[in-house]
Tab-separated table of C-alpha atoms in Angstrom:
chain	number	residue	atom	x	y	z
A	1	MET	CA	0.000	0.000	0.000
A	2	ALA	CA	2.805	2.391	0.866
A	3	ASP	CA	4.704	1.553	-2.353
A	4	ASN	CA	1.613	2.171	-4.513
A	5	THR	CA	1.082	5.526	-2.836
A	6	LYS	CA	4.722	6.470	-3.411
A	7	HIS	CA	4.565	5.557	-7.142
A	8	LEU	CA	1.320	7.472	-7.467
A	9	LYS	CA	2.853	10.587	-5.936
A	10	ASN	CA	5.852	10.351	-8.257
A	11	ALA	CA	3.533	10.097	-11.303
A	12	ILE	CA	1.578	13.139	-10.111
A	13	ASN	CA	4.789	15.179	-9.708
A	14	ALA	CA	5.976	14.188	-13.221
A	15	LYS	CA	2.596	15.126	-14.712
A	16	ARG	CA	2.702	18.515	-12.988
A	17	GLN	CA	6.192	19.211	-14.346
A	18	GLU	CA	5.035	18.314	-17.870
A	19	ILE	CA	2.060	20.653	-17.590
A	20	ALA	CA	4.336	23.442	-16.299
A	21	GLN	CA	6.665	23.051	-19.293
A	22	GLU	CA	3.752	23.164	-21.764
A	23	GLU	CA	2.374	26.301	-20.118
A	24	ALA	CA	5.809	28.003	-20.202
A	25	GLN	CA	6.262	27.229	-23.942
A	26	ARG	CA	2.733	28.433	-24.738
A	27	ALA	CA	3.451	31.676	-22.864
A	28	GLU	CA	6.594	32.262	-24.966
A	29	TRP	CA	4.644	31.769	-28.260
A	30	ALA	CA	1.918	34.084	-27.006
A	31	ASP	CA	4.488	36.831	-26.223
A	32	SER	CA	6.050	36.442	-29.669
A	33	LEU	CA	2.619	36.679	-31.330
A	34	THR	CA	1.937	39.927	-29.459
A	35	GLU	CA	5.196	41.461	-30.692
A	36	ILE	CA	4.477	40.418	-34.314
A	37	GLU	CA	1.043	42.038	-34.175
A	38	LYS	CA	2.581	45.281	-32.865
A	39	LEU	CA	5.149	45.321	-35.685
A	40	SER	CA	2.489	44.655	-38.321
A	41	GLU	CA	0.464	47.607	-37.056
A	42	LEU	CA	3.467	49.939	-37.272
A	43	GLN	CA	5.183	48.751	-40.473
A	44	GLY	CA	2.381	46.939	-42.223
A	45	GLU	CA	1.902	43.196	-42.551
A	46	SER	CA	4.365	41.506	-44.922
A	47	GLU	CA	4.403	37.946	-46.263
A	48	ASP	CA	7.057	36.846	-43.767
A	49	MET	CA	5.079	38.268	-40.880
A	50	LYS	CA	1.961	36.459	-42.086
A	51	ALA	CA	3.853	33.137	-42.250
A	52	MET	CA	5.342	33.662	-38.772
A	53	ARG	CA	1.936	34.610	-37.394
A	54	VAL	CA	0.368	31.436	-38.791
A	55	GLU	CA	3.203	29.311	-37.358
A	56	MET	CA	2.792	30.894	-33.913
A	57	LEU	CA	-0.946	30.324	-33.889
A	58	GLU	CA	-0.434	26.656	-34.801
A	59	SER	CA	2.131	26.199	-32.015
A	60	ILE	CA	-0.178	27.828	-29.470
A	61	ALA	CA	-3.044	25.583	-30.583
A	62	ALA	CA	-0.810	22.483	-30.273
A	63	HIS	CA	0.191	23.407	-26.699
A	64	ASP	CA	-3.468	24.024	-25.801
A	65	ALA	CA	-4.357	20.558	-27.113
A	66	ARG	CA	-1.631	18.917	-25.020
A	67	LEU	CA	-2.689	20.838	-21.898
A	68	LYS	CA	-6.299	19.833	-22.480
A	69	LYS	CA	-5.181	16.209	-22.444
A	70	LEU	CA	-2.725	16.427	-19.498
A	71	ARG	CA	-4.981	18.218	-17.009
A	72	PRO	CA	-7.656	15.483	-16.859
A	73	GLU	CA	-4.905	12.886	-16.439
A	74	LEU	CA	-3.509	14.843	-13.474
A	75	ALA	CA	-6.957	15.108	-11.920
A	76	ALA	CA	-7.452	11.340	-12.303
A	77	LEU	CA	-4.135	10.588	-10.598
A	78	GLU	CA	-4.905	12.942	-7.721
A	79	ALA	CA	-8.282	11.263	-7.270
A	80	GLU	CA	-6.568	7.895	-6.780
A	81	LEU	CA	-4.612	9.169	-3.763
A	82	PRO	CA	-5.960	7.811	-0.441
A	83	GLN	CA	-7.886	10.403	1.497
A	84	ALA	CA	-6.254	11.541	4.757
A	85	PRO	CA	-8.433	11.201	7.856
A	86	ALA	CA	-10.329	14.372	8.527
A	87	GLU	CA	-9.079	16.273	11.553
A	88	PRO	CA	-11.606	17.005	14.254
A	89	ALA	CA	-13.115	20.438	14.010
A	90	GLY	CA	-12.663	21.190	17.700
A	91	PRO	CA	-9.381	21.313	19.648
A	92	LYS	CA	-7.878	18.162	21.115
A	93	PHE	CA	-8.384	19.450	24.650
A	94	ASP	CA	-10.461	22.101	26.293
A	95	PRO	CA	-8.201	25.031	27.270
A	96	GLU	CA	-10.652	26.071	29.937
A	97	LYS	CA	-9.915	22.850	31.844
A	98	HIS	CA	-6.129	23.385	31.822
A	99	PRO	CA	-5.082	25.096	35.093
A	100	LEU	CA	-2.408	27.336	33.546
A	101	LEU	CA	-4.394	28.313	30.450
A	102	ARG	CA	-7.469	28.920	32.543
A	103	LYS	CA	-5.604	31.481	34.642
A	104	ALA	CA	-4.333	33.200	31.496
A	105	MET	CA	-7.823	33.336	30.002
A	106	GLU	CA	-9.379	34.784	33.112
A	107	LYS	CA	-9.866	38.498	32.848
A	108	ALA	CA	-8.072	40.511	35.450
A	109	GLU	CA	-10.499	42.313	37.693
A	110	PRO	CA	-10.007	46.090	37.682
A	111	GLU	CA	-8.446	47.407	40.858
A	112	LYS	CA	-10.839	49.203	43.138
A	113	VAL	CA	-10.010	52.854	43.680
A	114	VAL	CA	-9.237	53.417	47.350
A	115	VAL	CA	-10.763	56.580	48.770
A	116	PHE	CA	-8.866	58.228	51.608
A	117	ASN	CA	-10.330	60.654	54.113
A	118	ILE	CA	-8.732	63.235	56.364
A	119	GLY	CA	-7.076	61.581	59.347
A	120	ASP	CA	-6.558	58.184	57.699
A	121	ILE	CA	-3.273	56.379	58.335
A	122	CYS	CA	-1.654	55.153	55.126
A	123	GLU	CA	1.673	54.809	53.350
A	124	ALA	CA	2.981	57.705	51.245
A	125	GLN	CA	5.909	57.941	48.881
A	126	TRP	CA	8.725	60.328	49.777
A	127	THR	CA	11.032	62.028	47.272
A	128	ASP	CA	13.470	59.079	47.505
A	129	ARG	CA	10.745	56.822	45.990
A	130	SER	CA	10.408	54.876	49.250
A	131	TRP	CA	7.183	54.288	51.186
A	132	TYR	CA	6.730	55.547	54.749
A	133	LYS	CA	3.885	55.593	57.222
A	134	ALA	CA	1.936	58.862	57.005
A	135	LYS	CA	-1.299	60.561	58.044
A	136	ILE	CA	-3.546	62.517	55.670
A	137	GLN	CA	-3.864	66.144	56.798
A	138	SER	CA	-6.039	67.549	53.989
A	139	ILE	CA	-7.372	66.687	50.519
A	140	LEU	CA	-6.723	69.046	47.594
A	141	GLY	CA	-7.495	69.001	43.880
A	142	SER	CA	-10.598	67.578	42.191
A	143	VAL	CA	-12.525	64.378	42.824
A	144	SER	CA	-11.112	62.669	39.716
A	145	ALA	CA	-7.500	63.726	40.411
A	146	PRO	CA	-7.120	64.402	44.130
A	147	LYS	CA	-3.953	65.494	45.878
A	148	TYR	CA	-3.203	64.701	49.497
A	149	LEU	CA	-1.257	66.705	52.047
A	150	VAL	CA	0.316	64.023	54.227
A	151	ARG	CA	2.480	64.164	57.334
A	152	PHE	CA	5.050	61.439	57.836
A	153	ILE	CA	4.589	60.092	61.343
A	154	GLU	CA	8.127	58.911	62.031
A	155	TYR	CA	9.897	61.996	60.610
A	156	ASP	CA	7.315	64.780	61.209
A	157	ASP	CA	7.629	66.081	57.623
A	158	THR	CA	4.782	67.104	55.297
A	159	LEU	CA	4.456	66.609	51.551
A	160	THR	CA	1.763	67.007	48.876
A	161	VAL	CA	1.440	63.844	46.769
A	162	ASP	CA	-0.823	62.473	44.030
A	163	ARG	CA	-3.163	59.523	44.264
A	164	SER	CA	-0.480	57.222	42.803
A	165	ALA	CA	1.873	58.040	45.702
A	166	VAL	CA	-0.589	56.979	48.416
A	167	ARG	CA	-1.572	53.415	49.290
A	168	PRO	CA	-3.226	51.635	52.218
A	169	LEU	CA	-1.192	50.059	54.979
A	170	PRO	CA	-0.068	46.503	54.152
A	171	THR	CA	-1.938	43.741	55.901
A	172	LYS	CA	-0.105	41.588	58.407
A	173	ARG	CA	0.921	38.252	56.941
A	174	LYS	CA	2.429	36.781	60.092
A	175	ARG	CA	-0.048	34.839	62.191
A	176	GLU	CA	-0.362	36.162	65.702
A	177	ALA	CA	0.078	33.788	68.623
A	178	GLU	CA	-3.238	32.473	69.882
A	179	PRO	CA	-3.865	32.571	73.635
A	180	ALA	CA	-3.754	29.207	75.368
A	181	SER	CA	-7.295	28.010	75.846
A	182	ALA	CA	-8.598	25.159	77.941
A	183	PRO	CA	-9.153	21.960	75.949
A	184	ALA	CA	-12.731	21.057	75.141
A	185	PRO	CA	-14.138	18.193	77.200
A	186	SER	CA	-13.731	14.999	75.242
A	187	THR	CA	-16.622	12.585	74.889
A	188	PRO	CA	-16.006	9.134	76.375
A	189	VAL	CA	-15.150	6.518	73.785
A	190	THR	CA	-16.193	2.950	74.378
A	191	SER	CA	-13.384	0.517	73.703
A	192	THR	CA	-11.807	-2.606	75.032
A	193	PRO	CA	-10.416	-2.418	78.591
A	194	HIS	CA	-6.824	-2.976	77.406
A	195	VAL	CA	-6.793	-0.236	74.722
A	196	ILE	CA	-6.726	3.463	75.575
A	197	SER	CA	-8.494	5.554	72.963
A	198	GLY	CA	-9.102	9.265	73.176
A	199	PRO	CA	-7.489	12.610	72.392
A	200	ALA	CA	-4.445	13.710	74.370
A	201	SER	CA	-5.170	16.243	77.103
A	202	MET	CA	-2.928	19.193	77.935
A	203	ASN	CA	-2.703	21.102	81.177
A	204	PRO	CA	-3.142	24.828	80.350
A	205	ASN	CA	-1.502	25.867	83.647
A	206	ALA	CA	1.660	23.932	82.824
A	207	HIS	CA	1.749	25.470	79.340
A	208	ALA	CA	1.415	28.992	80.772
A	209	ALA	CA	4.135	28.311	83.361
A	210	LYS	CA	6.456	27.028	80.622
A	211	ASN	CA	5.934	30.200	78.573
A	212	ALA	CA	6.541	32.392	81.627
A	213	GLY	CA	9.755	30.508	82.441
A	214	ALA	CA	11.008	30.929	78.879
A	215	ALA	CA	10.326	34.684	79.044
A	216	ASP	CA	12.231	34.968	82.338
A	217	ASP	CA	15.196	33.070	80.905
A	218	GLY	CA	15.316	35.403	77.909
A	219	GLU	CA	15.306	38.488	80.123
A	220	ALA	CA	17.908	37.155	82.543
A	221	LYS	CA	21.487	38.176	81.929
A	222	LYS	CA	23.941	35.641	80.583
A	223	ALA	CA	26.274	34.242	83.207
A	224	SER	CA	29.762	35.700	83.028
A	225	ARG	CA	32.558	33.272	82.192
A	226	VAL	CA	35.174	35.396	84.029
A	227	PRO	CA	35.873	33.857	87.485
A	228	ASN	CA	35.604	35.996	90.583
A	229	LYS	CA	38.524	37.502	92.475
A	230	GLY	CA	38.795	34.692	95.008
A	231	THR	CA	39.028	32.037	92.316
A	232	LEU	CA	41.738	33.982	90.488
A	233	LYS	CA	43.821	34.320	93.677
A	234	LYS	CA	43.417	30.637	94.402
A	235	ARG	CA	44.660	29.707	90.935
A	236	GLN	CA	47.585	32.134	91.232
A	237	SER	CA	48.679	30.708	94.575
A	238	ALA	CA	48.438	27.168	93.188
A	239	TRP	CA	50.681	28.128	90.280
A	240	ASN	CA	53.221	29.781	92.590
A	241	ASP	CA	53.316	26.654	94.774
A	242	PHE	CA	53.951	24.525	91.712
A	243	GLN	CA	56.787	26.797	90.606
A	244	ASN	CA	58.423	26.697	94.048
A	245	LYS	CA	58.253	22.898	94.189
A	246	ALA	CA	59.712	22.598	90.701
A	247	THR	CA	62.567	24.949	91.599
A	248	LYS	CA	63.452	22.980	94.741
A	249	LYS	CA	63.522	19.717	92.828
A	250	GLY	CA	65.644	21.218	90.031
A	251	ILE	CA	62.988	20.758	87.380
A	252	ALA	CA	62.704	24.450	86.527
A	253	LYS	CA	65.277	27.211	86.720
A	254	LYS	CA	64.688	30.117	89.005
A	255	GLU	CA	65.709	32.711	86.438
A	256	SER	CA	64.510	32.598	82.843
A	257	MET	CA	67.023	33.086	80.048
A	258	PHE	CA	64.628	35.565	78.440
A	259	ARG	CA	64.146	37.694	81.546
A	260	THR	CA	65.603	41.226	81.282
A	261	SER	CA	67.711	42.434	84.156
A	262	THR	CA	67.170	45.796	85.826
A	263	ALA	CA	70.909	46.567	86.020
A	264	ALA	CA	72.325	49.578	84.165
A	265	GLY	CA	74.503	47.570	81.779
A	266	SER	CA	72.025	44.774	81.068
A	267	ARG	CA	70.838	43.947	77.575
A	268	VAL	CA	67.401	43.186	76.128
A	269	GLY	CA	66.715	39.482	75.444
A	270	PHE	CA	68.766	36.511	76.487
A	271	THR	CA	72.433	36.827	77.372
A	272	GLY	CA	74.725	38.184	74.665
A	273	SER	CA	72.074	39.546	72.316
A	274	GLY	CA	70.523	42.890	71.545
A	275	LYS	CA	71.400	46.369	72.627
A	276	GLY	CA	71.992	47.539	76.138
A	277	MET	CA	69.171	49.145	78.087
A	278	THR	CA	68.899	52.926	77.957
A	279	GLU	CA	67.775	55.256	80.678
A	280	THR	CA	64.252	56.583	80.527
A	281	HIS	CA	64.183	60.386	80.423
A	282	LYS	CA	61.935	62.131	82.849
A	283	ARG	CA	59.048	64.100	81.414
A	284	THR	CA	59.298	67.675	82.771
A	285	ARG	CA	57.580	70.900	81.881
A	286	TYR	CA	59.521	73.521	79.975
A	287	ASP	CA	60.704	76.347	82.227
A	288	HIS	CA	59.729	79.579	80.475
A	289	LYS	CA	60.699	81.771	83.440
A	290	GLY	CA	64.258	80.480	83.418
A	291	GLU	CA	64.551	81.294	79.740
A	292	VAL	CA	63.378	84.895	80.388
A	293	GLU	CA	65.916	85.274	83.196
A	294	GLN	CA	68.693	84.035	80.920
A	295	ASP	CA	67.657	86.562	78.271
A	296	ASP	CA	67.755	89.383	80.836
A	297	GLU	CA	71.225	88.360	82.022
A	298	TYR	CA	72.439	88.231	78.426
A	299	ALA	CA	71.076	91.752	77.776
A	300	VAL	CA	72.847	93.132	80.887
A	301	ASP	CA	76.122	91.562	79.813
A	302	ARG	CA	75.784	93.152	76.367
A	303	LYS	CA	75.337	96.599	77.898
A	304	ARG	CA	78.414	96.202	80.040
A	305	MET	CA	80.456	95.312	77.008
């Protein structure tokens, strides 16, 4: 069946090409006949033109005869092709039943215009394009295009804005904690004596005490990790005792090689390294009076000279 259909399609394509060639040749003869008729009108019809005109008419008639024969053959071949199954008129699925397409097809409801009155708390847009909590002081402009004089609550500034720069306060999305309520009395359930069936009960007093304890723990200060003065002294004395015992037994040296001596000629670091220690200069105030006295003495000496 598939091979017959393929051969039939090939025959149809060949027949169409043959018809196209005949039509192209007929069109060329028809154009030539038109040019001959124009020349005969301008220059007069000669014997050669008459012979050419007759030849062209015969060629056109021959092509028409061939086309008249080929076209019915093409129609017969096309009729032998198997008919393709007709596609259903309606769509394969209902777009209204598809969840995504249904949302796209739904018409968006127009937003309701919010009307603000004097004294209403809302959110207004400041010059930095950010929204802040504000209170409407007065309404200006017309009904169709009102303007609002708002005062920002947190900053105590006023500004005149359009309707597009005012919006209601956002609704709270976070669920507030529900107060602990006593559980509803449960109805007795009849069951076997060895099986316990029934909802779990909760003591509301214990739940409230737990919440109160958690609040107290949060408010209480964190315990300091720094030990008190007595503990520090105890640890210091224990370390000194250990050092004394180690020194007596010869485990540790009494003087460290890195310890710096307080003598005048001692050096920084262990023995034989570094530079010798220098004296620390005392910080004293500059004596301005002594300088004035020296200047006076110098002036007196100059006069004597």
